[in-house]
C-alpha cells in the first residue's frame, strides 16, 4: 500500500512537470467538447492504475491525458492579462510569451517612448520592458509590432513620397509645410539627393496614404499678408484635385509615346489653341476684326480640349491666354467651356469643377487677378515633379516666346519638368534616348530662354553661355536656326540690360543690343514664315532704335513691319 501511494505521488509530480508542455492552442474545440460530454466522467478523477505506474511511457501518456481532461485545466492556462503561461514553475520557464493585442496596446506608449523618443536599441527596449514591466516577448514579435505601428526611425521611400504628395496638396491651397519625425526635421530635398532619385520617382510610389504616427506636419509661421479671396482658394483646391488625377506623367522615351505626341500635335484641340493664340495676339495689336474671326474659329473647335486625350492642350491654352491676356476673351472662354462640359457626357467631374471655378473667378475679378491665377496654375503644373533650374523651381512660364519652335520639334518640352538643370550644362544639355527623335539644339535653346527670363536677363553668365553655344552651333554640320536665333536674342537682351543707366545714344552695350537684335530679326525673317513672333521682334527693335535717337533705322523697321503684317494676316487666314 505504501509503495502504491509513493508511485501515485511520483505520478502527480511528473504531471506537474509536464503541465508546461500542454498548451491551449493544441486543443481543438471538438476534443474539449468530447471530453466534457463523455458519459464516463467518473474516470477523469480516478488515480492511475497500478499497472500503468510500472510503465513510464504509459504513465506519461496517462498523466498528460489526465491533466487535459481535468476540469478547469484550460482555464488554468489563461492568465488575466491574456498571456499564455504555465500554472506552476513560471519563474523557472524562459519561454517567450505570446501576448494578446490588448496587452501589446497597453505597452505601446512605453515602447514608443523608449524606442523612438529616447532612441534606444531594440535589444535595450526588450530588457527594460521585461525588468520594469515584466513584459517578455521575442525580438521577432517586437519587430512585427513595430512594423504594424509604423514605428520607423529612418525615412522610407514610401513615407517620403507621401510627404511630397501632402506638401504639394497643402501648397495648392496656400499652405506651407514642415515635417518632423520623432521631433527631428525631415528634408525631402536632401533625401532625394542622397538616394539619387527625383520627385518623379517618388510620385510613382506615392499612395496618398496616412503618414506614420511618428511624423508630424505643421504649417510654419509666416509674415502676415493679404488673404486670398475664398474663391481663389476654392479654385486652387479643385485644380489640384484634377491635376493629381489627370496631369500627364511623361512616359519613358519610346516610339509609341512619341507617336502619341505626334497625334496631339495634329489634333483639333491643339489647332483650336493655335487659332486662339493668334486671335488674342491680333486683339492686342488692335486688329479687332481679324482677331474676332480667329477667336470664332477657335471656339468652334475648343470643345476638343475637353477630350480625355487632350489635357496637354488645356495647359497650352492657358499659356496662350496668359501671353496675350484679354478680359473679355478670358471670361467667355471659361464660361463656354464650363457650360459645354455640363451639357455633354464623358467629362470627368473634377475637370468640370475646375472649369466652373475658373468661370466664376473670371466673372468676379479684374484682369490682374485672372493673370495671377493663371500664373499660379501654370507654375503648379511646372513644379508637379519637383524639378529645378539653376537651384530654383522649374517654371514653364519662363519659356517665352513659347511657340517659336515648330511643334513637331518640341518633344523635349514634355520632359523638361523631370530634371534638375544647371546653367553650366546648357551647352551640352541633352535628354537620354531623345536624340534619335529630336536635335538637342532645341532643348539648349529653350534652357537659354528660361535662364534669361528667370533672371530678367541680368545675369552676367547669359552672354557667355549664349556666345559659347552660338559658336558650337555654327561649327555643327547641321546648325539649328532656332538655337542661333535664341543665342542672338539672349545676347541682345542681356546687353540691353547692361546699358541701363547709360546714355542710349553713346552706350556701347546699347549699340551691341541693337546689332544683335537686328541679326536675330533678319534670321527670323529668313527662317520662318512671317508671324506674330517676328512682328513682336520688329516692334522691340524699333523701340530700341528710337531710344538711341536713330529714327531713320526705326522708320525702316516700322515700314518693314507694316508691310510684313499684311503677309502675316494673309498667312494666318489660310
Coordinates of C-alpha atoms in Angstrom, one line a residue:
X1 CA 0.0 0.0 0.0
X2 CA 2.8 2.4 0.8
X3 CA 4.6 1.5 -2.4
X4 CA 1.4 2.2 -4.3
X5 CA 0.9 5.6 -2.7
X6 CA 4.5 6.5 -3.4
X7 CA 4.1 5.7 -7.0
X8 CA 0.9 7.7 -7.3
X9 CA 2.7 10.6 -5.6
X10 CA 5.5 10.4 -8.1
X11 CA 3.0 10.4 -10.9
X12 CA 1.5 13.7 -9.6
X13 CA 4.9 15.3 -9.5
X14 CA 5.7 14.2 -13.0
X15 CA 2.3 15.6 -14.1
X16 CA 3.1 18.9 -12.6
X17 CA 6.4 19.0 -14.6
X18 CA 4.6 18.1 -17.8
X19 CA 1.9 20.8 -17.5
X20 CA 4.1 23.3 -19.2
X21 CA 4.2 21.1 -22.3
X22 CA 0.4 21.3 -22.7
X23 CA -0.9 24.5 -24.5
X24 CA -4.4 25.6 -25.1
X25 CA -4.0 26.1 -28.9
X26 CA -3.2 22.4 -29.2
X27 CA -6.8 21.5 -28.2
X28 CA -9.4 21.6 -30.8
X29 CA -13.0 22.6 -29.8
X30 CA -14.2 19.1 -30.8
X31 CA -11.7 17.4 -28.4
X32 CA -12.8 19.7 -25.5
X33 CA -16.4 19.1 -26.2
X34 CA -16.0 15.4 -26.4
X35 CA -14.3 15.3 -23.0
X36 CA -16.9 17.4 -21.3
X37 CA -19.8 15.4 -22.8
X38 CA -18.3 11.9 -22.1
X39 CA -20.6 9.7 -20.0
X40 CA -17.6 8.3 -18.2
X41 CA -16.8 11.5 -16.4
X42 CA -16.2 9.5 -13.2
X43 CA -13.0 8.1 -14.7
X44 CA -11.5 11.6 -15.1
X45 CA -10.6 11.9 -11.5
X46 CA -9.5 8.3 -10.8
X47 CA -5.9 7.6 -10.0
X48 CA -3.7 5.8 -12.5
X49 CA -4.0 2.1 -12.5
X50 CA -1.3 0.3 -10.5
X51 CA 0.0 -1.4 -13.7
X52 CA 0.4 1.9 -15.5
X53 CA 2.7 3.2 -12.8
X54 CA 5.2 0.5 -13.6
X55 CA 5.4 1.6 -17.3
X56 CA 7.0 5.1 -17.6
X57 CA 5.8 5.8 -21.2
X58 CA 2.3 4.7 -20.2
X59 CA 2.5 6.9 -17.1
X60 CA 3.5 9.9 -19.1
X61 CA 0.6 9.3 -21.6
X62 CA -1.8 8.8 -18.8
X63 CA -0.6 11.9 -17.0
X64 CA -1.0 14.2 -20.0
X65 CA -4.4 12.8 -20.8
X66 CA -5.5 13.1 -17.2
X67 CA -4.4 16.7 -17.0
X68 CA -6.1 17.7 -20.2
X69 CA -9.3 16.1 -19.1
X70 CA -9.2 17.6 -15.6
X71 CA -12.0 20.2 -15.2
X72 CA -10.7 23.7 -15.1
X73 CA -7.4 22.9 -16.7
X74 CA -7.9 25.0 -19.8
X75 CA -9.0 28.0 -17.6
X76 CA -5.9 27.5 -15.5
X77 CA -3.7 28.1 -18.5
X78 CA -5.2 31.5 -19.3
X79 CA -3.7 34.4 -17.3
X80 CA -5.7 37.5 -16.5
X81 CA -3.5 39.6 -18.9
X82 CA -4.2 37.4 -21.9
X83 CA -0.8 35.8 -22.0
X84 CA -0.3 32.0 -22.1
X85 CA 2.0 30.5 -19.4
X86 CA 2.3 27.5 -17.1
X87 CA 0.4 27.4 -13.9
X88 CA 3.4 26.1 -12.0
X89 CA 7.1 26.8 -12.0
X90 CA 6.5 30.0 -14.1
X91 CA 9.7 31.6 -12.8
X92 CA 11.8 28.7 -14.0
X93 CA 10.4 28.9 -17.6
X94 CA 12.4 31.0 -20.0
X95 CA 10.0 30.6 -22.9
X96 CA 9.0 33.9 -24.6
X97 CA 5.3 34.7 -24.1
X98 CA 2.6 35.2 -26.7
X99 CA 0.6 38.3 -25.8
X100 CA -2.9 39.3 -26.9
X101 CA -3.3 42.5 -29.0
X102 CA -4.8 44.3 -25.9
X103 CA -1.6 43.6 -23.9
X104 CA 0.6 45.0 -26.7
X105 CA -1.6 48.1 -26.9
X106 CA -1.3 48.6 -23.1
X107 CA 2.5 48.8 -23.5
X108 CA 2.6 50.7 -26.8
X109 CA 3.2 54.1 -25.3
X110 CA 6.1 52.8 -23.2
X111 CA 7.7 51.1 -26.2
X112 CA 7.3 54.2 -28.4
X113 CA 9.0 56.4 -25.7
X114 CA 11.9 54.0 -25.3
X115 CA 12.4 53.1 -29.0
X116 CA 11.6 56.4 -30.7
X117 CA 11.9 59.3 -28.3
X118 CA 14.9 58.0 -26.3
X119 CA 16.3 56.3 -29.4
X120 CA 17.2 53.1 -27.6
X121 CA 18.2 49.9 -29.4
X122 CA 15.5 47.3 -29.7
X123 CA 17.6 44.9 -27.5
X124 CA 17.7 47.5 -24.7
X125 CA 14.0 48.2 -25.1
X126 CA 13.2 44.5 -24.6
X127 CA 15.4 44.3 -21.5
X128 CA 13.8 47.4 -19.9
X129 CA 10.3 46.2 -20.7
X130 CA 11.0 42.9 -19.0
X131 CA 12.8 44.2 -16.0
X132 CA 10.4 47.2 -15.3
X133 CA 7.1 45.9 -16.5
X134 CA 7.5 42.1 -16.5
X135 CA 6.7 42.2 -20.2
X136 CA 8.6 39.5 -22.2
X137 CA 8.4 38.8 -25.9
X138 CA 10.7 37.6 -28.7
X139 CA 12.6 40.0 -30.9
X140 CA 10.6 38.8 -33.9
X141 CA 7.3 39.7 -32.1
X142 CA 8.7 43.1 -31.3
X143 CA 9.7 43.7 -34.9
X144 CA 6.3 42.6 -36.2
X145 CA 4.6 45.1 -33.8
X146 CA 6.9 47.9 -34.7
X147 CA 6.1 47.5 -38.4
X148 CA 2.3 47.3 -37.7
X149 CA 2.6 50.5 -35.6
X150 CA 4.8 52.2 -38.3
X151 CA 7.5 52.9 -35.6
X152 CA 10.4 53.6 -38.0
X153 CA 13.5 55.5 -37.1
X154 CA 14.6 56.2 -40.6
X155 CA 12.8 57.8 -43.6
X156 CA 11.4 55.2 -46.0
X157 CA 10.8 55.9 -49.7
X158 CA 7.1 55.4 -49.4
X159 CA 6.8 57.8 -46.5
X160 CA 8.9 60.5 -48.2
X161 CA 6.7 60.0 -51.3
X162 CA 3.6 60.6 -49.2
X163 CA 5.2 63.6 -47.6
X164 CA 5.8 65.1 -51.0
X165 CA 2.3 64.4 -52.0
X166 CA 0.9 66.1 -48.9
X167 CA 3.3 69.0 -49.3
X168 CA 2.0 69.6 -52.9
X169 CA -1.6 69.3 -51.7
X170 CA -1.2 71.8 -49.0
X171 CA 0.8 74.2 -51.2
X172 CA -2.0 74.1 -53.8
X173 CA -4.4 75.6 -51.2
X174 CA -1.8 78.1 -50.0
X175 CA -0.3 76.3 -47.0
X176 CA 3.4 75.8 -46.5
X177 CA 4.5 72.6 -44.7
X178 CA 7.3 71.4 -42.4
X179 CA 7.7 67.8 -41.4
X180 CA 9.3 66.2 -38.3
X181 CA 10.0 62.6 -37.5
X182 CA 10.4 61.9 -33.8
X183 CA 10.9 65.7 -33.3
X184 CA 13.7 66.0 -36.0
X185 CA 13.1 67.9 -39.2
X186 CA 12.7 66.0 -42.5
X187 CA 14.5 67.4 -45.5
X188 CA 12.8 65.9 -48.6
X189 CA 15.3 67.5 -51.0
X190 CA 18.3 66.1 -49.1
X191 CA 16.7 62.7 -49.1
X192 CA 16.3 62.7 -52.9
X193 CA 19.9 64.0 -53.4
X194 CA 21.2 61.3 -51.1
X195 CA 19.3 58.5 -52.8
X196 CA 19.9 59.8 -56.3
X197 CA 16.2 59.9 -57.1
X198 CA 13.8 62.6 -58.5
X199 CA 10.4 63.7 -57.4
X200 CA 9.0 61.8 -60.4
X201 CA 10.3 58.6 -58.9
X202 CA 8.6 59.4 -55.6
X203 CA 5.3 60.3 -57.3
X204 CA 5.3 56.8 -58.8
X205 CA 5.2 55.2 -55.4
X206 CA 3.0 57.7 -53.5
X207 CA -0.3 56.2 -52.4
X208 CA -1.8 59.2 -50.7
X209 CA -1.9 57.1 -47.5
X210 CA -1.6 58.2 -43.9
X211 CA 1.7 59.3 -42.6
X212 CA 3.4 57.2 -39.9
X213 CA 2.4 58.3 -36.4
X214 CA 6.0 59.4 -35.7
X215 CA 5.8 62.1 -38.5
X216 CA 4.1 65.4 -37.8
X217 CA 3.1 68.0 -40.4
X218 CA 2.9 71.7 -39.3
X219 CA 2.3 75.0 -41.0
X220 CA 5.3 77.2 -40.2
X221 CA 4.7 80.8 -39.0
X222 CA 4.8 83.3 -41.8
X223 CA 4.8 87.0 -42.3
X224 CA 1.2 88.3 -42.3
X225 CA -0.1 89.1 -45.8
X226 CA -3.4 89.9 -47.5
X227 CA -5.6 86.8 -47.5
X228 CA -6.6 85.4 -50.9
X229 CA -10.3 85.6 -51.6
X230 CA -12.2 82.4 -50.7
X231 CA -13.0 81.6 -54.4
X232 CA -9.2 81.8 -55.1
X233 CA -8.6 79.0 -52.5
X234 CA -11.5 77.0 -53.9
X235 CA -10.2 77.2 -57.4
X236 CA -6.7 76.1 -56.3
X237 CA -8.1 73.2 -54.4
X238 CA -10.2 72.0 -57.3
X239 CA -7.3 72.5 -59.8
X240 CA -5.0 70.4 -57.5
X241 CA -7.6 67.6 -57.3
X242 CA -7.9 67.4 -61.1
X243 CA -4.2 67.6 -61.9
X244 CA -3.4 65.0 -59.2
X245 CA -5.6 62.6 -61.2
X246 CA -5.1 63.6 -64.8
X247 CA -1.9 65.5 -65.1
X248 CA 0.2 63.6 -67.6
X249 CA 3.2 61.7 -66.3
X250 CA 5.6 61.6 -69.3
X251 CA 6.2 58.1 -70.3
X252 CA 9.7 56.7 -70.9
X253 CA 11.0 57.9 -74.2
X254 CA 10.0 55.4 -76.8
X255 CA 8.4 55.3 -80.2
X256 CA 4.9 54.6 -79.0
X257 CA 4.8 57.7 -76.8
X258 CA 6.4 59.9 -79.4
X259 CA 3.6 58.8 -81.9
X260 CA 1.0 59.9 -79.3
X261 CA 2.7 63.3 -79.1
X262 CA 2.5 63.5 -82.9
X263 CA -1.2 62.8 -82.8
X264 CA -1.6 65.5 -80.2
X265 CA 0.3 68.0 -82.4
X266 CA -2.1 67.2 -85.3
X267 CA -5.2 67.3 -83.1
X268 CA -8.2 69.6 -83.4
X269 CA -7.6 70.5 -79.8
X270 CA -4.2 72.0 -80.4
X271 CA -5.4 73.6 -83.6
X272 CA -8.0 75.4 -81.6
X273 CA -5.3 76.7 -79.2
X274 CA -3.3 78.0 -82.2
X275 CA -6.3 79.8 -83.5
X276 CA -7.0 81.3 -80.1
X277 CA -3.4 82.4 -79.7
X278 CA -3.5 84.3 -83.0
X279 CA -6.8 85.8 -82.1
X280 CA -5.6 87.1 -78.8
X281 CA -2.5 88.4 -80.4
X282 CA -4.5 90.3 -83.1
X283 CA -6.7 91.8 -80.4
X284 CA -3.5 93.0 -78.6
X285 CA -2.3 94.8 -81.8
X286 CA -5.6 96.5 -82.5
X287 CA -6.7 94.3 -85.3
X288 CA -10.1 93.5 -83.7
X289 CA -12.0 92.3 -86.8
X290 CA -9.3 89.8 -87.7
X291 CA -8.9 88.8 -84.0
X292 CA -12.6 88.2 -83.8
X293 CA -12.5 85.9 -86.8
X294 CA -9.8 83.8 -85.3
X295 CA -11.5 83.5 -82.0
X296 CA -14.7 82.4 -83.6
X297 CA -12.7 79.7 -85.4
X298 CA -11.1 78.7 -82.1
X299 CA -14.4 78.5 -80.2
X300 CA -15.8 76.2 -83.0
X301 CA -13.1 73.6 -82.1
X302 CA -12.5 74.5 -78.5
X303 CA -14.6 71.6 -77.1
X304 CA -12.0 69.2 -78.3
X305 CA -9.8 70.4 -75.4
X306 CA -12.2 68.5 -73.1
X307 CA -11.4 65.2 -74.7
X308 CA -9.8 62.7 -72.4
X309 CA -6.6 62.6 -74.5
X310 CA -6.3 66.4 -74.9
X311 CA -5.3 67.5 -71.4
X312 CA -1.9 68.7 -72.8
X313 CA -3.8 71.2 -74.9
X314 CA -5.5 72.5 -71.8
X315 CA -2.2 73.8 -70.4
X316 CA -1.2 75.2 -73.8
X317 CA -4.5 77.1 -73.9
X318 CA -3.7 78.6 -70.5
X319 CA -0.2 79.6 -71.9
X320 CA -2.0 81.3 -74.9
X321 CA -4.4 83.5 -72.8
X322 CA -1.6 84.3 -70.3
X323 CA 0.7 85.5 -73.1
X324 CA -2.0 87.8 -74.6
X325 CA -4.4 88.5 -71.7
X326 CA -7.8 89.9 -72.7
X327 CA -10.6 90.3 -70.1
X328 CA -13.5 89.5 -72.3
X329 CA -11.9 86.6 -74.0
X330 CA -10.9 85.0 -70.7
X331 CA -14.4 85.4 -69.3
X332 CA -16.1 84.0 -72.4
X333 CA -13.5 81.1 -72.7
X334 CA -14.1 79.7 -69.2
X335 CA -17.9 80.3 -69.3
X336 CA -18.1 78.5 -72.7
X337 CA -16.1 75.5 -71.6
X338 CA -17.9 75.1 -68.2
X339 CA -21.3 75.2 -69.9
X340 CA -20.2 72.8 -72.6
X341 CA -18.8 70.4 -70.1
X342 CA -22.1 70.5 -68.2
X343 CA -24.1 69.7 -71.3
X344 CA -22.2 66.6 -72.5
X345 CA -21.3 63.2 -71.1
X346 CA -17.7 62.0 -70.8
X347 CA -16.2 64.9 -69.0
X348 CA -14.9 63.9 -65.5
X349 CA -16.3 65.8 -62.6
X350 CA -13.0 67.1 -61.3
X351 CA -12.4 68.9 -64.6
X352 CA -15.9 70.2 -64.7
X353 CA -15.5 71.7 -61.2
X354 CA -12.2 73.3 -62.3
X355 CA -13.9 74.9 -65.3
X356 CA -16.8 76.2 -63.2
X357 CA -14.3 77.6 -60.6
X358 CA -12.4 79.4 -63.4
X359 CA -15.6 80.8 -64.9
X360 CA -16.8 82.1 -61.5
X361 CA -13.4 83.6 -60.7
X362 CA -13.1 85.4 -64.1
X363 CA -16.5 87.0 -63.7
X364 CA -15.8 88.3 -60.2
X365 CA -12.2 89.6 -60.5
X366 CA -10.2 92.0 -62.6
X367 CA -7.8 91.0 -65.3
X368 CA -4.8 91.4 -62.9
X369 CA -6.2 88.7 -60.6
X370 CA -7.0 86.4 -63.5
X371 CA -3.4 86.7 -64.7
X372 CA -2.2 85.8 -61.2
X373 CA -4.3 82.7 -61.0
X374 CA -3.1 81.6 -64.5
X375 CA 0.5 82.1 -63.3
X376 CA -0.2 80.0 -60.2
X377 CA -1.9 77.2 -62.2
X378 CA 1.0 77.0 -64.8
X379 CA 3.7 77.2 -62.1
X380 CA 1.9 74.5 -60.1
X381 CA 1.9 72.2 -63.2
X382 CA 5.5 73.1 -63.9
X383 CA 6.6 72.1 -60.4
X384 CA 4.5 68.9 -60.3
X385 CA 7.6 66.7 -60.2
X386 CA 9.8 68.9 -58.1
X387 CA 12.3 69.8 -60.9
X388 CA 14.5 72.8 -60.8
X389 CA 16.5 75.2 -62.9
X390 CA 19.7 76.8 -61.5
X391 CA 18.5 76.0 -58.0
X392 CA 15.0 77.4 -58.4
X393 CA 11.7 75.6 -59.0
X394 CA 11.2 74.9 -62.7
X395 CA 8.6 77.2 -64.3
X396 CA 7.2 76.7 -67.8
X397 CA 6.0 80.3 -67.8
X398 CA 9.7 81.4 -68.2
X399 CA 9.8 79.7 -71.6
X400 CA 8.8 82.6 -73.8
X401 CA 8.2 83.0 -76.7
X402 CA 6.7 79.6 -76.2
X403 CA 5.6 78.8 -79.7
X404 CA 8.6 79.9 -81.7
X405 CA 10.0 76.4 -82.3
X406 CA 7.8 74.2 -84.6
X407 CA 5.5 71.9 -82.6
X408 CA 7.0 68.8 -84.4
X409 CA 10.4 69.6 -82.9
X410 CA 9.3 70.1 -79.2
X411 CA 9.2 66.6 -77.8
X412 CA 11.8 67.7 -75.2
X413 CA 9.3 70.1 -73.6
X414 CA 7.3 67.2 -72.1
X415 CA 10.4 66.1 -70.2
X416 CA 11.8 69.4 -69.1
X417 CA 9.9 69.2 -65.8
X418 CA 11.6 65.9 -64.8
X419 CA 15.1 67.1 -64.4
X420 CA 17.4 69.4 -62.4
X421 CA 19.0 71.8 -64.8
X422 CA 22.2 73.8 -64.3
X423 CA 23.3 76.8 -66.3
X424 CA 26.8 75.5 -66.9
X425 CA 25.4 72.4 -68.6
X426 CA 23.3 74.3 -71.2
X427 CA 26.0 73.9 -74.0
X428 CA 25.9 70.1 -73.6
X429 CA 22.4 69.6 -72.3
X430 CA 20.6 66.5 -73.6
X431 CA 17.8 64.1 -72.6
X432 CA 18.9 60.5 -72.8
X433 CA 17.2 58.4 -75.6
X434 CA 15.6 61.5 -77.1
X435 CA 18.4 62.3 -79.6
X436 CA 17.0 59.8 -82.1
X437 CA 13.7 61.7 -82.3
X438 CA 14.9 65.3 -82.0
X439 CA 18.0 67.5 -82.3
X440 CA 19.2 68.5 -78.7
X441 CA 19.7 72.1 -80.1
X442 CA 16.1 72.8 -79.4
X443 CA 16.4 71.8 -75.8
X444 CA 19.5 74.0 -75.3
X445 CA 17.7 77.0 -76.9
X446 CA 14.7 76.5 -74.5
X447 CA 17.0 76.3 -71.5
X448 CA 18.8 79.5 -72.5
X449 CA 15.4 81.3 -72.9
X450 CA 14.3 80.0 -69.4
X451 CA 17.6 81.2 -67.9
X452 CA 17.3 84.7 -69.4
X453 CA 13.6 85.2 -68.4
X454 CA 14.2 83.7 -65.0
X455 CA 16.9 86.3 -64.2
X456 CA 15.2 89.1 -66.2
X457 CA 18.3 89.0 -68.5
X458 CA 20.5 90.4 -65.8
X459 CA 22.8 87.5 -65.0
X460 CA 26.4 88.0 -66.3
X461 CA 26.6 84.4 -67.4
X462 CA 23.9 84.9 -70.1
X463 CA 26.2 86.3 -72.8
X464 CA 29.0 84.0 -72.0
X465 CA 26.8 80.9 -72.3
X466 CA 24.9 82.3 -75.4
X467 CA 28.1 83.0 -77.3
X468 CA 29.6 79.6 -76.5
X469 CA 26.5 77.8 -77.7
X470 CA 26.4 80.1 -80.8
X471 CA 30.0 79.1 -81.7
X472 CA 29.2 75.4 -81.2
X473 CA 26.1 75.7 -83.4
X474 CA 27.8 77.4 -86.2
X475 CA 30.6 74.7 -86.2
X476 CA 28.0 72.0 -86.4
X477 CA 27.3 70.0 -89.5
X478 CA 23.6 70.8 -89.1
X479 CA 23.3 74.2 -87.4
X480 CA 19.9 75.0 -85.9
X481 CA 18.2 78.2 -86.9
X482 CA 16.1 78.2 -83.7
X483 CA 19.2 77.9 -81.5
X484 CA 21.1 80.6 -83.4
X485 CA 18.1 83.0 -83.1
X486 CA 17.8 82.4 -79.3
X487 CA 21.6 83.0 -78.8
X488 CA 21.4 86.3 -80.7
X489 CA 18.2 87.3 -78.9
X490 CA 19.6 86.4 -75.5
X491 CA 22.8 88.4 -76.1
X492 CA 20.8 91.4 -77.3
X493 CA 18.5 91.3 -74.2
X494 CA 21.5 90.9 -71.8
X495 CA 23.4 93.8 -73.5
X496 CA 20.3 96.0 -73.2
X497 CA 20.0 95.3 -69.5
X498 CA 23.7 96.2 -69.0
X499 CA 23.0 99.6 -70.7
X500 CA 20.5 100.7 -68.1
X501 CA 21.7 103.9 -66.6
X502 CA 23.9 104.8 -69.7
X503 CA 23.1 107.3 -72.4
X504 CA 21.5 105.2 -75.2
X505 CA 22.9 107.4 -77.9
X506 CA 26.5 106.7 -76.8
X507 CA 26.3 103.4 -74.8
X508 CA 28.4 100.6 -76.3
X509 CA 26.1 98.0 -74.6
X510 CA 23.0 99.6 -76.1
X511 CA 24.7 99.6 -79.6
X512 CA 25.5 95.9 -79.2
X513 CA 21.9 95.2 -78.1
X514 CA 20.6 96.8 -81.3
X515 CA 23.1 94.9 -83.5
X516 CA 22.4 91.5 -82.1
X517 CA 18.6 92.0 -82.2
X518 CA 18.8 93.2 -85.8
X519 CA 20.7 89.9 -86.6
X520 CA 18.1 87.9 -84.8
X521 CA 15.2 89.7 -86.7
X522 CA 16.9 89.1 -90.1
X523 CA 17.4 85.4 -89.3
X524 CA 13.8 85.1 -88.1
X525 CA 12.5 86.7 -91.3
X526 CA 14.5 84.2 -93.4
X527 CA 14.0 81.0 -91.4
X528 CA 10.3 81.2 -90.7
X529 CA 7.1 82.5 -92.4
X530 CA 6.1 85.9 -91.0
X531 CA 4.1 85.6 -87.9
X532 CA 3.4 87.1 -84.5
X533 CA 6.8 86.4 -83.1
X534 CA 8.5 88.1 -86.0
X535 CA 6.1 91.0 -85.6
X536 CA 7.0 91.4 -81.9
X537 CA 10.7 91.2 -82.6
X538 CA 10.4 94.1 -85.1
X539 CA 8.3 96.2 -82.6
X540 CA 11.1 95.7 -79.9
X541 CA 13.8 96.6 -82.4
X542 CA 12.0 99.8 -83.5
X543 CA 11.7 100.9 -79.9
X544 CA 15.4 100.4 -79.2
X545 CA 16.4 102.4 -82.3
X546 CA 14.2 105.2 -81.2
X547 CA 15.8 105.1 -77.7
X548 CA 19.2 105.6 -79.3
X549 CA 17.9 108.5 -81.5
X550 CA 18.3 106.5 -84.7
X551 CA 14.9 107.4 -86.1
X552 CA 15.9 106.6 -89.7
X553 CA 16.6 102.9 -88.8
X554 CA 13.4 102.9 -86.6
X555 CA 11.3 104.1 -89.5
X556 CA 12.8 101.4 -91.8
X557 CA 11.9 98.7 -89.3
X558 CA 8.4 100.1 -88.9
X559 CA 7.8 100.1 -92.7
X560 CA 9.1 96.5 -92.9
X561 CA 6.8 95.5 -90.0
X562 CA 3.7 97.1 -91.5
X563 CA 4.4 95.5 -94.9
X564 CA 5.0 92.1 -93.5
X565 CA 2.0 92.4 -91.3
X566 CA -0.2 92.1 -94.4
X567 CA 1.6 88.8 -95.2
X568 CA 1.0 87.7 -91.6
X569 CA -2.7 88.2 -91.8
X570 CA -2.9 86.5 -95.2
X571 CA -0.9 83.6 -94.0
X572 CA -3.0 83.2 -90.8
X573 CA -6.3 83.3 -92.7
X574 CA -5.3 80.4 -94.9

